[in-house]
């Protein structure tokens, strides 16, 4: 294809995006669009799969049958999200095995929040309330992103996430209306998950390398700092309802801006975790690799069996 | 308690589901593929859903302060009456699948009969559960066939799991005092009558899976009388952790 032809295709493509048309797998797309989408969608899928681990840590110890069932269902939903997101990603011409390989070799990233340990039951509440809360803020705009398969997957993901967030809040609510020991457990969880949840919305706009291009492709509708402010403004009143204190001495309502002012985020910690040195980075990745390696014989056997079955069918036909 | 036999009978059914559901829950997030991970979690969810129906019914019979959670979490190891089969660990995916398969075949035959119980609550639970149990049976039987007749490695693993878990199958057909009393009243299922059909179905699937049916006369028992394998204490330790560490709280 000549340079001119490519330019004309690109111009058409950009115009479609401006008109809010969906780009579908078989449509022409710039190579950079395809790569960026593989990166973002797979990162999102990996986050769902790695995100199963911190909560999975409490399934066997959930405090009641009702909570055990709800937690199992929630973690299963995350597996389901991983499944549709990997499928959406595969439409861009990459296989699930290749995507796993990228995760296992640390070439692909996942959300850093899952590198923190879940040390008490209250963490199940805090993750639902805060982490899923922040995820929703990040993800709702993606329901109208330009790439069709991703946008459609996100519609379903967001519905389930909002259910998870309510479930998390309800766990916190129960703790906050329980014994002093339970309330303390809830406060401790908030203290540990608050700042990582703010970091989860990404580096400040000045540090964010992908923002500009992603805004153009509608992979992003608001900047990280805008999303963070929205999360804080939404969450502070919820903490008030719970009777919990947000662990930020500088947090206060600003009449002029109509937003909460908040303290400085420790970005050193963020980068430490992103670069692989958080409290559980090694454990999370090792758990995923171990599951994959231990499952190799199962997957091989399933393939071998399917092949035998199809040979039998061919044999019958002949 | 007036209905002590019925209460014990219900526990005899539901403890199997609880302990198997707990074992499957351990695997969530660690399966060999996303699809199998989701399926095993699904089975766990179904079993635990059934447990809640059974225990809620049992707690009404017992009255006082008994709840589904006190039954599930606050008994001593010797008071759990599940069969030894379901408490066996997830040694690898072959053990998980074979344990499931050996239970599912029994579970379907059992629920089929429980639907005819004179106790309308048990009939209702059985009618709802059998649809789920039928799906479980399809899933685990398919995987036994797939892995048995897959690669030499998978065949060896399934064979090993069958050889080691086979010893726990006979106990499924033992009767407790509560069982006998409930059979007499037309409420309970006479499990002794399910045995030959059970081995017939199991053998058929194993043959298709190119797996050798173990030839042994030696079987383990004890679970139905609360005498468990050494695995059980650790499983309960995990399961009861919150209730034991923070007694008398609502979650």
PDB file of N, CA, C and O in Angstrom, chain B residues 9 106 109-110 113 169-177 179-180 183-184 188-199 224:
ATOM      1  N   UNK B   9     -30.211 -37.026  59.814  1.00  0.00           N
ATOM      2  CA  UNK B   9     -30.299 -37.488  58.432  1.00  0.00           C
ATOM      3  C   UNK B   9     -29.947 -36.348  57.466  1.00  0.00           C
ATOM      4  O   UNK B   9     -29.180 -36.539  56.515  1.00  0.00           O
ATOM      5  N   UNK B 106     -23.008 -40.953  42.484  1.00  0.00           N
ATOM      6  CA  UNK B 106     -23.787 -41.274  43.679  1.00  0.00           C
ATOM      7  C   UNK B 106     -24.873 -40.204  43.915  1.00  0.00           C
ATOM      8  O   UNK B 106     -26.038 -40.518  44.152  1.00  0.00           O
ATOM      9  N   UNK B 109     -27.946 -40.511  41.710  1.00  0.00           N
ATOM     10  CA  UNK B 109     -28.795 -41.657  42.065  1.00  0.00           C
ATOM     11  C   UNK B 109     -29.549 -41.362  43.362  1.00  0.00           C
ATOM     12  O   UNK B 109     -30.731 -41.678  43.506  1.00  0.00           O
ATOM     13  N   UNK B 110     -28.846 -40.735  44.289  1.00  0.00           N
ATOM     14  CA  UNK B 110     -29.437 -40.426  45.586  1.00  0.00           C
ATOM     15  C   UNK B 110     -30.593 -39.418  45.446  1.00  0.00           C
ATOM     16  O   UNK B 110     -31.683 -39.622  45.976  1.00  0.00           O
ATOM     17  N   UNK B 113     -33.902 -40.600  44.069  1.00  0.00           N
ATOM     18  CA  UNK B 113     -34.766 -41.275  45.061  1.00  0.00           C
ATOM     19  C   UNK B 113     -35.315 -40.288  46.089  1.00  0.00           C
ATOM     20  O   UNK B 113     -36.459 -40.405  46.523  1.00  0.00           O
ATOM     21  N   UNK B 169     -15.210 -45.344  48.060  1.00  0.00           N
ATOM     22  CA  UNK B 169     -16.525 -45.379  47.416  1.00  0.00           C
ATOM     23  C   UNK B 169     -17.561 -46.197  48.194  1.00  0.00           C
ATOM     24  O   UNK B 169     -18.727 -45.835  48.245  1.00  0.00           O
ATOM     25  N   UNK B 170     -17.103 -47.271  48.799  1.00  0.00           N
ATOM     26  CA  UNK B 170     -18.054 -48.182  49.439  1.00  0.00           C
ATOM     27  C   UNK B 170     -18.846 -47.495  50.558  1.00  0.00           C
ATOM     28  O   UNK B 170     -20.018 -47.787  50.781  1.00  0.00           O
ATOM     29  N   UNK B 171     -18.189 -46.563  51.235  1.00  0.00           N
ATOM     30  CA  UNK B 171     -18.834 -45.897  52.377  1.00  0.00           C
ATOM     31  C   UNK B 171     -20.114 -45.140  51.966  1.00  0.00           C
ATOM     32  O   UNK B 171     -21.021 -44.944  52.773  1.00  0.00           O
ATOM     33  N   UNK B 172     -20.167 -44.735  50.697  1.00  0.00           N
ATOM     34  CA  UNK B 172     -21.356 -44.016  50.220  1.00  0.00           C
ATOM     35  C   UNK B 172     -22.630 -44.831  50.474  1.00  0.00           C
ATOM     36  O   UNK B 172     -23.717 -44.281  50.609  1.00  0.00           O
ATOM     37  N   UNK B 173     -22.480 -46.154  50.537  1.00  0.00           N
ATOM     38  CA  UNK B 173     -23.661 -47.029  50.637  1.00  0.00           C
ATOM     39  C   UNK B 173     -23.872 -47.619  52.024  1.00  0.00           C
ATOM     40  O   UNK B 173     -24.649 -48.530  52.209  1.00  0.00           O
ATOM     41  N   UNK B 174     -23.150 -47.080  53.004  1.00  0.00           N
ATOM     42  CA  UNK B 174     -23.359 -47.529  54.390  1.00  0.00           C
ATOM     43  C   UNK B 174     -24.538 -46.772  54.996  1.00  0.00           C
ATOM     44  O   UNK B 174     -24.745 -45.615  54.682  1.00  0.00           O
ATOM     45  N   UNK B 175     -25.228 -47.446  55.880  1.00  0.00           N
ATOM     46  CA  UNK B 175     -26.377 -46.785  56.521  1.00  0.00           C
ATOM     47  C   UNK B 175     -26.069 -46.446  57.976  1.00  0.00           C
ATOM     48  O   UNK B 175     -25.546 -47.274  58.716  1.00  0.00           O
ATOM     49  N   UNK B 176     -26.435 -45.248  58.371  1.00  0.00           N
ATOM     50  CA  UNK B 176     -26.322 -44.867  59.784  1.00  0.00           C
ATOM     51  C   UNK B 176     -27.658 -45.209  60.462  1.00  0.00           C
ATOM     52  O   UNK B 176     -28.639 -45.557  59.786  1.00  0.00           O
ATOM     53  N   UNK B 177     -27.682 -45.031  61.782  1.00  0.00           N
ATOM     54  CA  UNK B 177     -28.946 -45.263  62.507  1.00  0.00           C
ATOM     55  C   UNK B 177     -30.028 -44.323  61.989  1.00  0.00           C
ATOM     56  O   UNK B 177     -31.181 -44.708  61.797  1.00  0.00           O
ATOM     57  N   UNK B 179     -30.241 -42.986  59.068  1.00  0.00           N
ATOM     58  CA  UNK B 179     -30.650 -43.447  57.729  1.00  0.00           C
ATOM     59  C   UNK B 179     -31.734 -44.522  57.846  1.00  0.00           C
ATOM     60  O   UNK B 179     -32.774 -44.455  57.187  1.00  0.00           O
ATOM     61  N   UNK B 180     -31.435 -45.510  58.694  1.00  0.00           N
ATOM     62  CA  UNK B 180     -32.372 -46.634  58.812  1.00  0.00           C
ATOM     63  C   UNK B 180     -33.734 -46.156  59.310  1.00  0.00           C
ATOM     64  O   UNK B 180     -34.779 -46.554  58.778  1.00  0.00           O
ATOM     65  N   UNK B 183     -35.509 -44.293  56.500  1.00  0.00           N
ATOM     66  CA  UNK B 183     -35.994 -45.193  55.439  1.00  0.00           C
ATOM     67  C   UNK B 183     -37.322 -45.809  55.893  1.00  0.00           C
ATOM     68  O   UNK B 183     -38.285 -45.868  55.128  1.00  0.00           O
ATOM     69  N   UNK B 184     -37.361 -46.206  57.162  1.00  0.00           N
ATOM     70  CA  UNK B 184     -38.571 -46.815  57.715  1.00  0.00           C
ATOM     71  C   UNK B 184     -39.768 -45.882  57.612  1.00  0.00           C
ATOM     72  O   UNK B 184     -40.893 -46.303  57.351  1.00  0.00           O
ATOM     73  N   UNK B 188     -36.351 -41.230  54.126  1.00  0.00           N
ATOM     74  CA  UNK B 188     -34.969 -41.383  53.672  1.00  0.00           C
ATOM     75  C   UNK B 188     -34.822 -42.330  52.491  1.00  0.00           C
ATOM     76  O   UNK B 188     -35.728 -43.090  52.154  1.00  0.00           O
ATOM     77  N   UNK B 189     -33.653 -42.261  51.869  1.00  0.00           N
ATOM     78  CA  UNK B 189     -33.335 -43.119  50.722  1.00  0.00           C
ATOM     79  C   UNK B 189     -32.560 -44.334  51.231  1.00  0.00           C
ATOM     80  O   UNK B 189     -31.630 -44.182  52.028  1.00  0.00           O
ATOM     81  N   UNK B 190     -32.920 -45.494  50.764  1.00  0.00           N
ATOM     82  CA  UNK B 190     -32.157 -46.694  51.120  1.00  0.00           C
ATOM     83  C   UNK B 190     -30.942 -46.779  50.203  1.00  0.00           C
ATOM     84  O   UNK B 190     -31.032 -47.266  49.075  1.00  0.00           O
ATOM     85  N   UNK B 191     -29.812 -46.283  50.713  1.00  0.00           N
ATOM     86  CA  UNK B 191     -28.631 -46.183  49.850  1.00  0.00           C
ATOM     87  C   UNK B 191     -28.076 -47.549  49.452  1.00  0.00           C
ATOM     88  O   UNK B 191     -27.402 -47.654  48.420  1.00  0.00           O
ATOM     89  N   UNK B 192     -28.383 -48.573  50.246  1.00  0.00           N
ATOM     90  CA  UNK B 192     -27.845 -49.892  49.893  1.00  0.00           C
ATOM     91  C   UNK B 192     -28.370 -50.345  48.520  1.00  0.00           C
ATOM     92  O   UNK B 192     -27.716 -51.096  47.818  1.00  0.00           O
ATOM     93  N   UNK B 193     -29.555 -49.825  48.169  1.00  0.00           N
ATOM     94  CA  UNK B 193     -30.159 -50.233  46.891  1.00  0.00           C
ATOM     95  C   UNK B 193     -29.521 -49.515  45.685  1.00  0.00           C
ATOM     96  O   UNK B 193     -29.813 -49.848  44.537  1.00  0.00           O
ATOM     97  N   UNK B 194     -28.706 -48.500  45.964  1.00  0.00           N
ATOM     98  CA  UNK B 194     -28.128 -47.734  44.849  1.00  0.00           C
ATOM     99  C   UNK B 194     -26.793 -48.304  44.380  1.00  0.00           C
ATOM    100  O   UNK B 194     -26.276 -47.939  43.326  1.00  0.00           O
ATOM    101  N   UNK B 195     -26.254 -49.196  45.214  1.00  0.00           N
ATOM    102  CA  UNK B 195     -24.861 -49.602  45.031  1.00  0.00           C
ATOM    103  C   UNK B 195     -24.565 -50.263  43.679  1.00  0.00           C
ATOM    104  O   UNK B 195     -23.609 -49.885  42.995  1.00  0.00           O
ATOM    105  N   UNK B 196     -25.380 -51.237  43.283  1.00  0.00           N
ATOM    106  CA  UNK B 196     -25.006 -51.955  42.061  1.00  0.00           C
ATOM    107  C   UNK B 196     -25.131 -51.049  40.842  1.00  0.00           C
ATOM    108  O   UNK B 196     -24.286 -51.072  39.936  1.00  0.00           O
ATOM    109  N   UNK B 197     -26.164 -50.202  40.826  1.00  0.00           N
ATOM    110  CA  UNK B 197     -26.327 -49.254  39.713  1.00  0.00           C
ATOM    111  C   UNK B 197     -25.129 -48.297  39.664  1.00  0.00           C
ATOM    112  O   UNK B 197     -24.623 -47.958  38.593  1.00  0.00           O
ATOM    113  N   UNK B 198     -24.711 -47.874  40.843  1.00  0.00           N
ATOM    114  CA  UNK B 198     -23.571 -46.943  40.947  1.00  0.00           C
ATOM    115  C   UNK B 198     -22.332 -47.530  40.266  1.00  0.00           C
ATOM    116  O   UNK B 198     -21.744 -46.916  39.380  1.00  0.00           O
ATOM    117  N   UNK B 199     -21.964 -48.748  40.685  1.00  0.00           N
ATOM    118  CA  UNK B 199     -20.742 -49.326  40.121  1.00  0.00           C
ATOM    119  C   UNK B 199     -20.902 -49.629  38.633  1.00  0.00           C
ATOM    120  O   UNK B 199     -19.944 -49.558  37.861  1.00  0.00           O
ATOM    121  N   UNK B 224     -19.065 -41.202  58.115  1.00  0.00           N
ATOM    122  CA  UNK B 224     -20.481 -41.125  58.504  1.00  0.00           C
ATOM    123  C   UNK B 224     -20.663 -41.217  60.015  1.00  0.00           C
ATOM    124  O   UNK B 224     -21.718 -40.851  60.543  1.00  0.00           O
TER     125      UNK B 224
END
